[in-house]
Amino acid sequence: MRAVVTGAAGFIGSHLCEHLLSRGDEVTGVDAMTRYYAPGRKRQNLTSLLGRDGFTFLRQDLLTAPLEPLLDGADAVYHLAGQPGVRGSWGPEFAVYVERNVLVTQRLLEAARATALPRLVYASSSSVYGNAETYPTRETARPQPVSPYGVTKLAAEHLCETYRTAFGVDAVSLRLFSVYGPRQRPDMAFSRLVTAALAGRTFTLYGDGGQSRDFTYVADVVTAMREAALSPWSGVANVGGGSEVTMNQVIGLLRVLGAPVRVVRAPTQRGDARRTAADIAVARGAFGFRPTTGVRDGLAAMVAAARSARPLSAA
Ligand code: NAD
């Protein structure tokens, strides 16, 4: 397959590029290297990819770059570029979320339509559910995001569905649930926990620690994305790790793994859902999705990777 990966220098995007190359796909990775977190980390995410046979990297902003030449001849586009994070999406920053999550997706869909792109896989988010109506949550539950970020992810997902029904753009939206693993974004809880534990620093826990997430290991996510691209199925599907774990349980697990962390408590943040849990029956039926890595093993892999990581050379 000839694949285009947007957000290729990011956490999930860089793992996806590695996975696609390992399966023999040809990959063009695109990334604007935004400053949501240190671009030095993104350069580091790319180190195992640059120079590899079958991989091309383009530093481009999808908000302004010509997209038809990029998509021309591609078999699939995996659209992961975006502005992540729920907490920073309030206030004036919302404009950036609209640009990077909504406008960029609409531009890509227009280009997909113009080039008759065979397949688009969009990285949507469990944040579209907010505090969900039911658990484990099915795709038919009414989305009710509790953050502006979730609103933009839902808007982009709706755009995929609109272009699919109006113009036959073959789009799949995967609602990813709290993805973790080596190279996780530095603002995410697991990353902050592991960094604090290894550096002997304190970890700020928002809320009482009883909030839970359906944590999903990154290798399971990228496998699901490729399987979704290869299948003939279209629509919206949850991609969750299959088990719901509280933050208090994660902190306990770290202790068991020999990386205890000292916790400082802070009030719950606006935009954080209390609980997420995915019903993954749709993804299982549509493209055989079966998560294989549980939280204990995934967290152990993260700790091991952080222990052996080179220090970041540039911010
Ligand atoms: P990330 O920030 O590490 O990766 C996103 C990448 O997109 C960054 O490298 C950034 O530079 C790039 N980007 C942003 N705007 C761009 C633009 N206009 N043009 C080109 N590149 C641009 O984030 P991540 O955690 O890897 O998430 C990837 C995608 O998955 C995002 O769309 C996110 O909303 C979605 N998602 C992530 C999670 C998670 O748990 N990490 C959960 C659900 C959904």
mmCIF file with all atom_site columns, N, CA, C and O and ligand atoms in Angstrom, residues 7 9-13 30-34 36-37 42 60-63 80-84 100 104 123-126 149 153 176-179 185 188, ligand 1:
data_model
loop_
_atom_site.group_PDB
_atom_site.id
_atom_site.type_symbol
_atom_site.label_atom_id
_atom_site.label_alt_id
_atom_site.label_comp_id
_atom_site.label_asym_id
_atom_site.label_entity_id
_atom_site.label_seq_id
_atom_site.pdbx_PDB_ins_code
_atom_site.Cartn_x
_atom_site.Cartn_y
_atom_site.Cartn_z
_atom_site.occupancy
_atom_site.B_iso_or_equiv
_atom_site.pdbx_formal_charge
_atom_site.auth_seq_id
_atom_site.auth_comp_id
_atom_site.auth_asym_id
_atom_site.auth_atom_id
_atom_site.pdbx_PDB_model_num
ATOM   1   N N   . GLY A 1 7   ? 0.616   13.943 10.759 1.00 0.00 ? 7   GLY A N   1
ATOM   2   C CA  . GLY A 1 7   ? 1.014   13.896 12.172 1.00 0.00 ? 7   GLY A CA  1
ATOM   3   C C   . GLY A 1 7   ? 2.062   12.815 12.405 1.00 0.00 ? 7   GLY A C   1
ATOM   4   O O   . GLY A 1 7   ? 2.152   12.233 13.489 1.00 0.00 ? 7   GLY A O   1
ATOM   5   N N   . ALA A 1 9   ? 5.227   12.813 12.892 1.00 0.00 ? 9   ALA A N   1
ATOM   6   C CA  . ALA A 1 9   ? 6.280   12.999 13.892 1.00 0.00 ? 9   ALA A CA  1
ATOM   7   C C   . ALA A 1 9   ? 5.724   12.951 15.313 1.00 0.00 ? 9   ALA A C   1
ATOM   8   O O   . ALA A 1 9   ? 6.477   13.053 16.283 1.00 0.00 ? 9   ALA A O   1
ATOM   9   N N   . GLY A 1 10  ? 4.416   12.793 15.430 1.00 0.00 ? 10  GLY A N   1
ATOM   10  C CA  . GLY A 1 10  ? 3.795   12.754 16.754 1.00 0.00 ? 10  GLY A CA  1
ATOM   11  C C   . GLY A 1 10  ? 3.929   11.384 17.398 1.00 0.00 ? 10  GLY A C   1
ATOM   12  O O   . GLY A 1 10  ? 4.555   10.469 16.855 1.00 0.00 ? 10  GLY A O   1
ATOM   13  N N   . PHE A 1 11  ? 3.329   11.269 18.561 1.00 0.00 ? 11  PHE A N   1
ATOM   14  C CA  . PHE A 1 11  ? 3.410   10.023 19.334 1.00 0.00 ? 11  PHE A CA  1
ATOM   15  C C   . PHE A 1 11  ? 2.830   8.842  18.538 1.00 0.00 ? 11  PHE A C   1
ATOM   16  O O   . PHE A 1 11  ? 3.554   7.904  18.170 1.00 0.00 ? 11  PHE A O   1
ATOM   17  N N   . ILE A 1 12  ? 1.546   8.890  18.244 1.00 0.00 ? 12  ILE A N   1
ATOM   18  C CA  . ILE A 1 12  ? 0.923   7.733  17.575 1.00 0.00 ? 12  ILE A CA  1
ATOM   19  C C   . ILE A 1 12  ? 1.380   7.651  16.120 1.00 0.00 ? 12  ILE A C   1
ATOM   20  O O   . ILE A 1 12  ? 1.661   6.564  15.595 1.00 0.00 ? 12  ILE A O   1
ATOM   21  N N   . GLY A 1 13  ? 1.502   8.823  15.457 1.00 0.00 ? 13  GLY A N   1
ATOM   22  C CA  . GLY A 1 13  ? 1.877   8.842  14.044 1.00 0.00 ? 13  GLY A CA  1
ATOM   23  C C   . GLY A 1 13  ? 3.219   8.172  13.787 1.00 0.00 ? 13  GLY A C   1
ATOM   24  O O   . GLY A 1 13  ? 3.383   7.434  12.809 1.00 0.00 ? 13  GLY A O   1
ATOM   25  N N   . VAL A 1 30  ? 3.812   13.298 6.965  1.00 0.00 ? 30  VAL A N   1
ATOM   26  C CA  . VAL A 1 30  ? 3.718   14.755 6.919  1.00 0.00 ? 30  VAL A CA  1
ATOM   27  C C   . VAL A 1 30  ? 3.547   15.284 8.332  1.00 0.00 ? 30  VAL A C   1
ATOM   28  O O   . VAL A 1 30  ? 2.776   14.712 9.114  1.00 0.00 ? 30  VAL A O   1
ATOM   29  N N   . ASP A 1 31  ? 4.252   16.353 8.650  1.00 0.00 ? 31  ASP A N   1
ATOM   30  C CA  . ASP A 1 31  ? 4.065   16.956 9.970  1.00 0.00 ? 31  ASP A CA  1
ATOM   31  C C   . ASP A 1 31  ? 4.552   18.406 9.922  1.00 0.00 ? 31  ASP A C   1
ATOM   32  O O   . ASP A 1 31  ? 5.560   18.705 9.280  1.00 0.00 ? 31  ASP A O   1
ATOM   33  N N   . ALA A 1 32  ? 3.847   19.273 10.616 1.00 0.00 ? 32  ALA A N   1
ATOM   34  C CA  . ALA A 1 32  ? 4.230   20.686 10.679 1.00 0.00 ? 32  ALA A CA  1
ATOM   35  C C   . ALA A 1 32  ? 5.179   20.950 11.850 1.00 0.00 ? 32  ALA A C   1
ATOM   36  O O   . ALA A 1 32  ? 5.662   22.073 11.997 1.00 0.00 ? 32  ALA A O   1
ATOM   37  N N   . MET A 1 33  ? 5.423   19.937 12.682 1.00 0.00 ? 33  MET A N   1
ATOM   38  C CA  . MET A 1 33  ? 6.260   20.098 13.890 1.00 0.00 ? 33  MET A CA  1
ATOM   39  C C   . MET A 1 33  ? 5.754   21.286 14.722 1.00 0.00 ? 33  MET A C   1
ATOM   40  O O   . MET A 1 33  ? 6.501   22.207 15.048 1.00 0.00 ? 33  MET A O   1
ATOM   41  N N   . THR A 1 34  ? 4.485   21.250 15.067 1.00 0.00 ? 34  THR A N   1
ATOM   42  C CA  . THR A 1 34  ? 3.906   22.358 15.846 1.00 0.00 ? 34  THR A CA  1
ATOM   43  C C   . THR A 1 34  ? 4.556   22.403 17.233 1.00 0.00 ? 34  THR A C   1
ATOM   44  O O   . THR A 1 34  ? 5.186   21.428 17.674 1.00 0.00 ? 34  THR A O   1
ATOM   45  N N   . TYR A 1 36  ? 3.041   22.509 20.177 1.00 0.00 ? 36  TYR A N   1
ATOM   46  C CA  . TYR A 1 36  ? 2.174   22.078 21.293 1.00 0.00 ? 36  TYR A CA  1
ATOM   47  C C   . TYR A 1 36  ? 3.037   21.457 22.396 1.00 0.00 ? 36  TYR A C   1
ATOM   48  O O   . TYR A 1 36  ? 2.801   21.626 23.567 1.00 0.00 ? 36  TYR A O   1
ATOM   49  N N   . TYR A 1 37  ? 4.034   20.676 21.972 1.00 0.00 ? 37  TYR A N   1
ATOM   50  C CA  . TYR A 1 37  ? 5.116   20.284 22.879 1.00 0.00 ? 37  TYR A CA  1
ATOM   51  C C   . TYR A 1 37  ? 6.421   20.356 22.097 1.00 0.00 ? 37  TYR A C   1
ATOM   52  O O   . TYR A 1 37  ? 6.412   20.588 20.879 1.00 0.00 ? 37  TYR A O   1
ATOM   53  N N   . LYS A 1 42  ? 9.685   15.604 18.735 1.00 0.00 ? 42  LYS A N   1
ATOM   54  C CA  . LYS A 1 42  ? 9.132   15.101 17.463 1.00 0.00 ? 42  LYS A CA  1
ATOM   55  C C   . LYS A 1 42  ? 10.266  14.685 16.526 1.00 0.00 ? 42  LYS A C   1
ATOM   56  O O   . LYS A 1 42  ? 10.166  13.678 15.830 1.00 0.00 ? 42  LYS A O   1
ATOM   57  N N   . GLN A 1 60  ? 5.282   19.975 6.427  1.00 0.00 ? 60  GLN A N   1
ATOM   58  C CA  . GLN A 1 60  ? 4.256   20.825 5.805  1.00 0.00 ? 60  GLN A CA  1
ATOM   59  C C   . GLN A 1 60  ? 3.132   21.066 6.785  1.00 0.00 ? 60  GLN A C   1
ATOM   60  O O   . GLN A 1 60  ? 2.780   20.187 7.571  1.00 0.00 ? 60  GLN A O   1
ATOM   61  N N   . ASP A 1 61  ? 2.527   22.260 6.682  1.00 0.00 ? 61  ASP A N   1
ATOM   62  C CA  . ASP A 1 61  ? 1.340   22.563 7.470  1.00 0.00 ? 61  ASP A CA  1
ATOM   63  C C   . ASP A 1 61  ? 0.113   22.284 6.607  1.00 0.00 ? 61  ASP A C   1
ATOM   64  O O   . ASP A 1 61  ? -0.070  22.916 5.562  1.00 0.00 ? 61  ASP A O   1
ATOM   65  N N   . LEU A 1 62  ? -0.709  21.353 7.053  1.00 0.00 ? 62  LEU A N   1
ATOM   66  C CA  . LEU A 1 62  ? -1.864  20.924 6.250  1.00 0.00 ? 62  LEU A CA  1
ATOM   67  C C   . LEU A 1 62  ? -2.940  21.999 6.137  1.00 0.00 ? 62  LEU A C   1
ATOM   68  O O   . LEU A 1 62  ? -3.860  21.879 5.344  1.00 0.00 ? 62  LEU A O   1
ATOM   69  N N   . LEU A 1 63  ? -2.776  23.048 6.925  1.00 0.00 ? 63  LEU A N   1
ATOM   70  C CA  . LEU A 1 63  ? -3.730  24.158 6.850  1.00 0.00 ? 63  LEU A CA  1
ATOM   71  C C   . LEU A 1 63  ? -3.518  24.977 5.581  1.00 0.00 ? 63  LEU A C   1
ATOM   72  O O   . LEU A 1 63  ? -4.437  25.608 5.076  1.00 0.00 ? 63  LEU A O   1
ATOM   73  N N   . LEU A 1 80  ? -3.818  11.778 11.396 1.00 0.00 ? 80  LEU A N   1
ATOM   74  C CA  . LEU A 1 80  ? -3.583  11.912 12.839 1.00 0.00 ? 80  LEU A CA  1
ATOM   75  C C   . LEU A 1 80  ? -3.150  13.316 13.228 1.00 0.00 ? 80  LEU A C   1
ATOM   76  O O   . LEU A 1 80  ? -3.050  13.620 14.419 1.00 0.00 ? 80  LEU A O   1
ATOM   77  N N   . ALA A 1 81  ? -2.844  14.159 12.247 1.00 0.00 ? 81  ALA A N   1
ATOM   78  C CA  . ALA A 1 81  ? -2.389  15.514 12.584 1.00 0.00 ? 81  ALA A CA  1
ATOM   79  C C   . ALA A 1 81  ? -3.497  16.240 13.324 1.00 0.00 ? 81  ALA A C   1
ATOM   80  O O   . ALA A 1 81  ? -4.668  16.132 12.967 1.00 0.00 ? 81  ALA A O   1
ATOM   81  N N   . GLY A 1 82  ? -3.122  16.983 14.341 1.00 0.00 ? 82  GLY A N   1
ATOM   82  C CA  . GLY A 1 82  ? -4.130  17.746 15.065 1.00 0.00 ? 82  GLY A CA  1
ATOM   83  C C   . GLY A 1 82  ? -3.549  18.371 16.307 1.00 0.00 ? 82  GLY A C   1
ATOM   84  O O   . GLY A 1 82  ? -2.380  18.155 16.658 1.00 0.00 ? 82  GLY A O   1
ATOM   85  N N   . GLN A 1 83  ? -4.390  19.162 16.957 1.00 0.00 ? 83  GLN A N   1
ATOM   86  C CA  . GLN A 1 83  ? -4.008  19.791 18.228 1.00 0.00 ? 83  GLN A CA  1
ATOM   87  C C   . GLN A 1 83  ? -4.657  18.969 19.333 1.00 0.00 ? 83  GLN A C   1
ATOM   88  O O   . GLN A 1 83  ? -5.880  18.978 19.475 1.00 0.00 ? 83  GLN A O   1
ATOM   89  N N   . PRO A 1 84  ? -3.855  18.217 20.110 1.00 0.00 ? 84  PRO A N   1
ATOM   90  C CA  . PRO A 1 84  ? -4.441  17.347 21.133 1.00 0.00 ? 84  PRO A CA  1
ATOM   91  C C   . PRO A 1 84  ? -4.596  18.073 22.477 1.00 0.00 ? 84  PRO A C   1
ATOM   92  O O   . PRO A 1 84  ? -4.217  19.233 22.624 1.00 0.00 ? 84  PRO A O   1
ATOM   93  N N   . ARG A 1 100 ? -6.620  23.404 13.437 1.00 0.00 ? 100 ARG A N   1
ATOM   94  C CA  . ARG A 1 100 ? -5.829  22.166 13.261 1.00 0.00 ? 100 ARG A CA  1
ATOM   95  C C   . ARG A 1 100 ? -6.690  20.904 13.256 1.00 0.00 ? 100 ARG A C   1
ATOM   96  O O   . ARG A 1 100 ? -6.293  19.895 12.666 1.00 0.00 ? 100 ARG A O   1
ATOM   97  N N   . VAL A 1 104 ? -8.390  21.663 8.940  1.00 0.00 ? 104 VAL A N   1
ATOM   98  C CA  . VAL A 1 104 ? -7.430  20.766 8.268  1.00 0.00 ? 104 VAL A CA  1
ATOM   99  C C   . VAL A 1 104 ? -8.151  19.504 7.770  1.00 0.00 ? 104 VAL A C   1
ATOM   100 O O   . VAL A 1 104 ? -7.925  19.044 6.647  1.00 0.00 ? 104 VAL A O   1
ATOM   101 N N   . ALA A 1 123 ? -8.194  9.636  13.007 1.00 0.00 ? 123 ALA A N   1
ATOM   102 C CA  . ALA A 1 123 ? -7.986  9.374  14.439 1.00 0.00 ? 123 ALA A CA  1
ATOM   103 C C   . ALA A 1 123 ? -8.934  10.244 15.253 1.00 0.00 ? 123 ALA A C   1
ATOM   104 O O   . ALA A 1 123 ? -8.594  11.361 15.638 1.00 0.00 ? 123 ALA A O   1
ATOM   105 N N   . SER A 1 124 ? -10.125 9.738  15.498 1.00 0.00 ? 124 SER A N   1
ATOM   106 C CA  . SER A 1 124 ? -11.061 10.446 16.373 1.00 0.00 ? 124 SER A CA  1
ATOM   107 C C   . SER A 1 124 ? -10.736 10.074 17.826 1.00 0.00 ? 124 SER A C   1
ATOM   108 O O   . SER A 1 124 ? -9.683  9.476  18.095 1.00 0.00 ? 124 SER A O   1
ATOM   109 N N   . SER A 1 125 ? -11.630 10.410 18.731 1.00 0.00 ? 125 SER A N   1
ATOM   110 C CA  . SER A 1 125 ? -11.261 10.302 20.147 1.00 0.00 ? 125 SER A CA  1
ATOM   111 C C   . SER A 1 125 ? -12.450 9.920  21.023 1.00 0.00 ? 125 SER A C   1
ATOM   112 O O   . SER A 1 125 ? -13.596 10.311 20.752 1.00 0.00 ? 125 SER A O   1
ATOM   113 N N   . SER A 1 126 ? -12.138 9.206  22.110 1.00 0.00 ? 126 SER A N   1
ATOM   114 C CA  . SER A 1 126 ? -13.171 8.897  23.114 1.00 0.00 ? 126 SER A CA  1
ATOM   115 C C   . SER A 1 126 ? -13.714 10.177 23.745 1.00 0.00 ? 126 SER A C   1
ATOM   116 O O   . SER A 1 126 ? -14.784 10.154 24.361 1.00 0.00 ? 126 SER A O   1
ATOM   117 N N   . TYR A 1 149 ? -11.922 20.668 22.993 1.00 0.00 ? 149 TYR A N   1
ATOM   118 C CA  . TYR A 1 149 ? -11.159 19.709 22.172 1.00 0.00 ? 149 TYR A CA  1
ATOM   119 C C   . TYR A 1 149 ? -12.096 18.620 21.654 1.00 0.00 ? 149 TYR A C   1
ATOM   120 O O   . TYR A 1 149 ? -12.106 18.294 20.461 1.00 0.00 ? 149 TYR A O   1
ATOM   121 N N   . LYS A 1 153 ? -13.019 17.357 17.779 1.00 0.00 ? 153 LYS A N   1
ATOM   122 C CA  . LYS A 1 153 ? -12.828 15.988 17.267 1.00 0.00 ? 153 LYS A CA  1
ATOM   123 C C   . LYS A 1 153 ? -14.154 15.450 16.720 1.00 0.00 ? 153 LYS A C   1
ATOM   124 O O   . LYS A 1 153 ? -14.190 14.767 15.702 1.00 0.00 ? 153 LYS A O   1
ATOM   125 N N   . LEU A 1 176 ? -10.280 6.679  19.397 1.00 0.00 ? 176 LEU A N   1
ATOM   126 C CA  . LEU A 1 176 ? -9.187  6.114  20.196 1.00 0.00 ? 176 LEU A CA  1
ATOM   127 C C   . LEU A 1 176 ? -9.389  6.465  21.667 1.00 0.00 ? 176 LEU A C   1
ATOM   128 O O   . LEU A 1 176 ? -9.713  7.606  22.001 1.00 0.00 ? 176 LEU A O   1
ATOM   129 N N   . PHE A 1 177 ? -9.150  5.484  22.543 1.00 0.00 ? 177 PHE A N   1
ATOM   130 C CA  . PHE A 1 177 ? -9.303  5.670  23.986 1.00 0.00 ? 177 PHE A CA  1
ATOM   131 C C   . PHE A 1 177 ? -7.920  5.743  24.625 1.00 0.00 ? 177 PHE A C   1
ATOM   132 O O   . PHE A 1 177 ? -7.156  4.773  24.579 1.00 0.00 ? 177 PHE A O   1
ATOM   133 N N   . SER A 1 178 ? -7.567  6.875  25.234 1.00 0.00 ? 178 SER A N   1
ATOM   134 C CA  . SER A 1 178 ? -6.339  7.081  26.030 1.00 0.00 ? 178 SER A CA  1
ATOM   135 C C   . SER A 1 178 ? -5.185  6.178  25.609 1.00 0.00 ? 178 SER A C   1
ATOM   136 O O   . SER A 1 178 ? -4.909  5.156  26.246 1.00 0.00 ? 178 SER A O   1
ATOM   137 N N   . VAL A 1 179 ? -4.503  6.587  24.567 1.00 0.00 ? 179 VAL A N   1
ATOM   138 C CA  . VAL A 1 179 ? -3.419  5.778  24.008 1.00 0.00 ? 179 VAL A CA  1
ATOM   139 C C   . VAL A 1 179 ? -2.135  6.019  24.822 1.00 0.00 ? 179 VAL A C   1
ATOM   140 O O   . VAL A 1 179 ? -1.833  7.158  25.187 1.00 0.00 ? 179 VAL A O   1
ATOM   141 N N   . ARG A 1 185 ? 2.947   11.479 24.429 1.00 0.00 ? 185 ARG A N   1
ATOM   142 C CA  . ARG A 1 185 ? 3.053   12.939 24.578 1.00 0.00 ? 185 ARG A CA  1
ATOM   143 C C   . ARG A 1 185 ? 3.362   13.308 26.020 1.00 0.00 ? 185 ARG A C   1
ATOM   144 O O   . ARG A 1 185 ? 2.795   12.718 26.937 1.00 0.00 ? 185 ARG A O   1
ATOM   145 N N   . MET A 1 188 ? 0.586   13.896 28.759 1.00 0.00 ? 188 MET A N   1
ATOM   146 C CA  . MET A 1 188 ? -0.370  12.852 29.132 1.00 0.00 ? 188 MET A CA  1
ATOM   147 C C   . MET A 1 188 ? 0.026   12.171 30.446 1.00 0.00 ? 188 MET A C   1
ATOM   148 O O   . MET A 1 188 ? 1.202   12.141 30.819 1.00 0.00 ? 188 MET A O   1
HETATM 149 P P1  . NAD B 2 .   ? 0.814   14.383 18.841 1.00 0.00 ? 1   NAD B P1  1
HETATM 150 O O1  . NAD B 2 .   ? 0.650   15.810 19.222 1.00 0.00 ? 1   NAD B O1  1
HETATM 151 O O2  . NAD B 2 .   ? 1.990   13.653 19.364 1.00 0.00 ? 1   NAD B O2  1
HETATM 152 O O3  . NAD B 2 .   ? 0.775   14.242 17.253 1.00 0.00 ? 1   NAD B O3  1
HETATM 153 C C1  . NAD B 2 .   ? 0.050   15.125 16.418 1.00 0.00 ? 1   NAD B C1  1
HETATM 154 C C2  . NAD B 2 .   ? 1.008   15.655 15.368 1.00 0.00 ? 1   NAD B C2  1
HETATM 155 O O4  . NAD B 2 .   ? 0.270   16.457 14.425 1.00 0.00 ? 1   NAD B O4  1
HETATM 156 C C3  . NAD B 2 .   ? 2.108   16.571 15.934 1.00 0.00 ? 1   NAD B C3  1
HETATM 157 O O5  . NAD B 2 .   ? 3.388   16.040 15.635 1.00 0.00 ? 1   NAD B O5  1
HETATM 158 C C4  . NAD B 2 .   ? 1.886   17.916 15.259 1.00 0.00 ? 1   NAD B C4  1
HETATM 159 O O6  . NAD B 2 .   ? 3.095   18.591 14.957 1.00 0.00 ? 1   NAD B O6  1
HETATM 160 C C5  . NAD B 2 .   ? 1.124   17.521 14.000 1.00 0.00 ? 1   NAD B C5  1
HETATM 161 N N1  . NAD B 2 .   ? 0.257   18.592 13.474 1.00 0.00 ? 1   NAD B N1  1
HETATM 162 C C6  . NAD B 2 .   ? -0.635  19.347 14.151 1.00 0.00 ? 1   NAD B C6  1
HETATM 163 N N2  . NAD B 2 .   ? -1.221  20.230 13.318 1.00 0.00 ? 1   NAD B N2  1
HETATM 164 C C7  . NAD B 2 .   ? -0.697  20.029 12.085 1.00 0.00 ? 1   NAD B C7  1
HETATM 165 C C8  . NAD B 2 .   ? -0.889  20.628 10.812 1.00 0.00 ? 1   NAD B C8  1
HETATM 166 N N3  . NAD B 2 .   ? -1.749  21.648 10.656 1.00 0.00 ? 1   NAD B N3  1
HETATM 167 N N4  . NAD B 2 .   ? -0.193  20.169 9.754  1.00 0.00 ? 1   NAD B N4  1
HETATM 168 C C9  . NAD B 2 .   ? 0.704   19.141 9.910  1.00 0.00 ? 1   NAD B C9  1
HETATM 169 N N5  . NAD B 2 .   ? 0.939   18.543 11.104 1.00 0.00 ? 1   NAD B N5  1
HETATM 170 C C10 . NAD B 2 .   ? 0.258   18.982 12.178 1.00 0.00 ? 1   NAD B C10 1
HETATM 171 O O7  . NAD B 2 .   ? -0.553  13.660 19.305 1.00 0.00 ? 1   NAD B O7  1
HETATM 172 P P2  . NAD B 2 .   ? -0.928  12.110 19.452 1.00 0.00 ? 1   NAD B P2  1
HETATM 173 O O8  . NAD B 2 .   ? -1.166  11.831 20.875 1.00 0.00 ? 1   NAD B O8  1
HETATM 174 O O9  . NAD B 2 .   ? 0.023   11.270 18.672 1.00 0.00 ? 1   NAD B O9  1
HETATM 175 O O10 . NAD B 2 .   ? -2.342  12.097 18.722 1.00 0.00 ? 1   NAD B O10 1
HETATM 176 C C11 . NAD B 2 .   ? -2.463  11.896 17.327 1.00 0.00 ? 1   NAD B C11 1
HETATM 177 C C12 . NAD B 2 .   ? -3.928  12.033 16.919 1.00 0.00 ? 1   NAD B C12 1
HETATM 178 O O11 . NAD B 2 .   ? -4.721  11.073 17.632 1.00 0.00 ? 1   NAD B O11 1
HETATM 179 C C13 . NAD B 2 .   ? -4.515  13.404 17.227 1.00 0.00 ? 1   NAD B C13 1
HETATM 180 O O12 . NAD B 2 .   ? -5.393  13.763 16.179 1.00 0.00 ? 1   NAD B O12 1
HETATM 181 C C14 . NAD B 2 .   ? -5.331  13.167 18.496 1.00 0.00 ? 1   NAD B C14 1
HETATM 182 O O13 . NAD B 2 .   ? -6.436  14.047 18.585 1.00 0.00 ? 1   NAD B O13 1
HETATM 183 C C15 . NAD B 2 .   ? -5.785  11.725 18.300 1.00 0.00 ? 1   NAD B C15 1
HETATM 184 N N6  . NAD B 2 .   ? -6.039  11.025 19.545 1.00 0.00 ? 1   NAD B N6  1
HETATM 185 C C16 . NAD B 2 .   ? -5.016  10.798 20.431 1.00 0.00 ? 1   NAD B C16 1
HETATM 186 C C17 . NAD B 2 .   ? -5.268  10.108 21.611 1.00 0.00 ? 1   NAD B C17 1
HETATM 187 C C18 . NAD B 2 .   ? -4.179  9.806  22.604 1.00 0.00 ? 1   NAD B C18 1
HETATM 188 O O14 . NAD B 2 .   ? -4.483  9.189  23.655 1.00 0.00 ? 1   NAD B O14 1
HETATM 189 N N7  . NAD B 2 .   ? -2.924  10.168 22.357 1.00 0.00 ? 1   NAD B N7  1
HETATM 190 C C19 . NAD B 2 .   ? -6.578  9.672  21.905 1.00 0.00 ? 1   NAD B C19 1
HETATM 191 C C20 . NAD B 2 .   ? -7.581  9.943  20.990 1.00 0.00 ? 1   NAD B C20 1
HETATM 192 C C21 . NAD B 2 .   ? -7.296  10.601 19.805 1.00 0.00 ? 1   NAD B C21 1
#
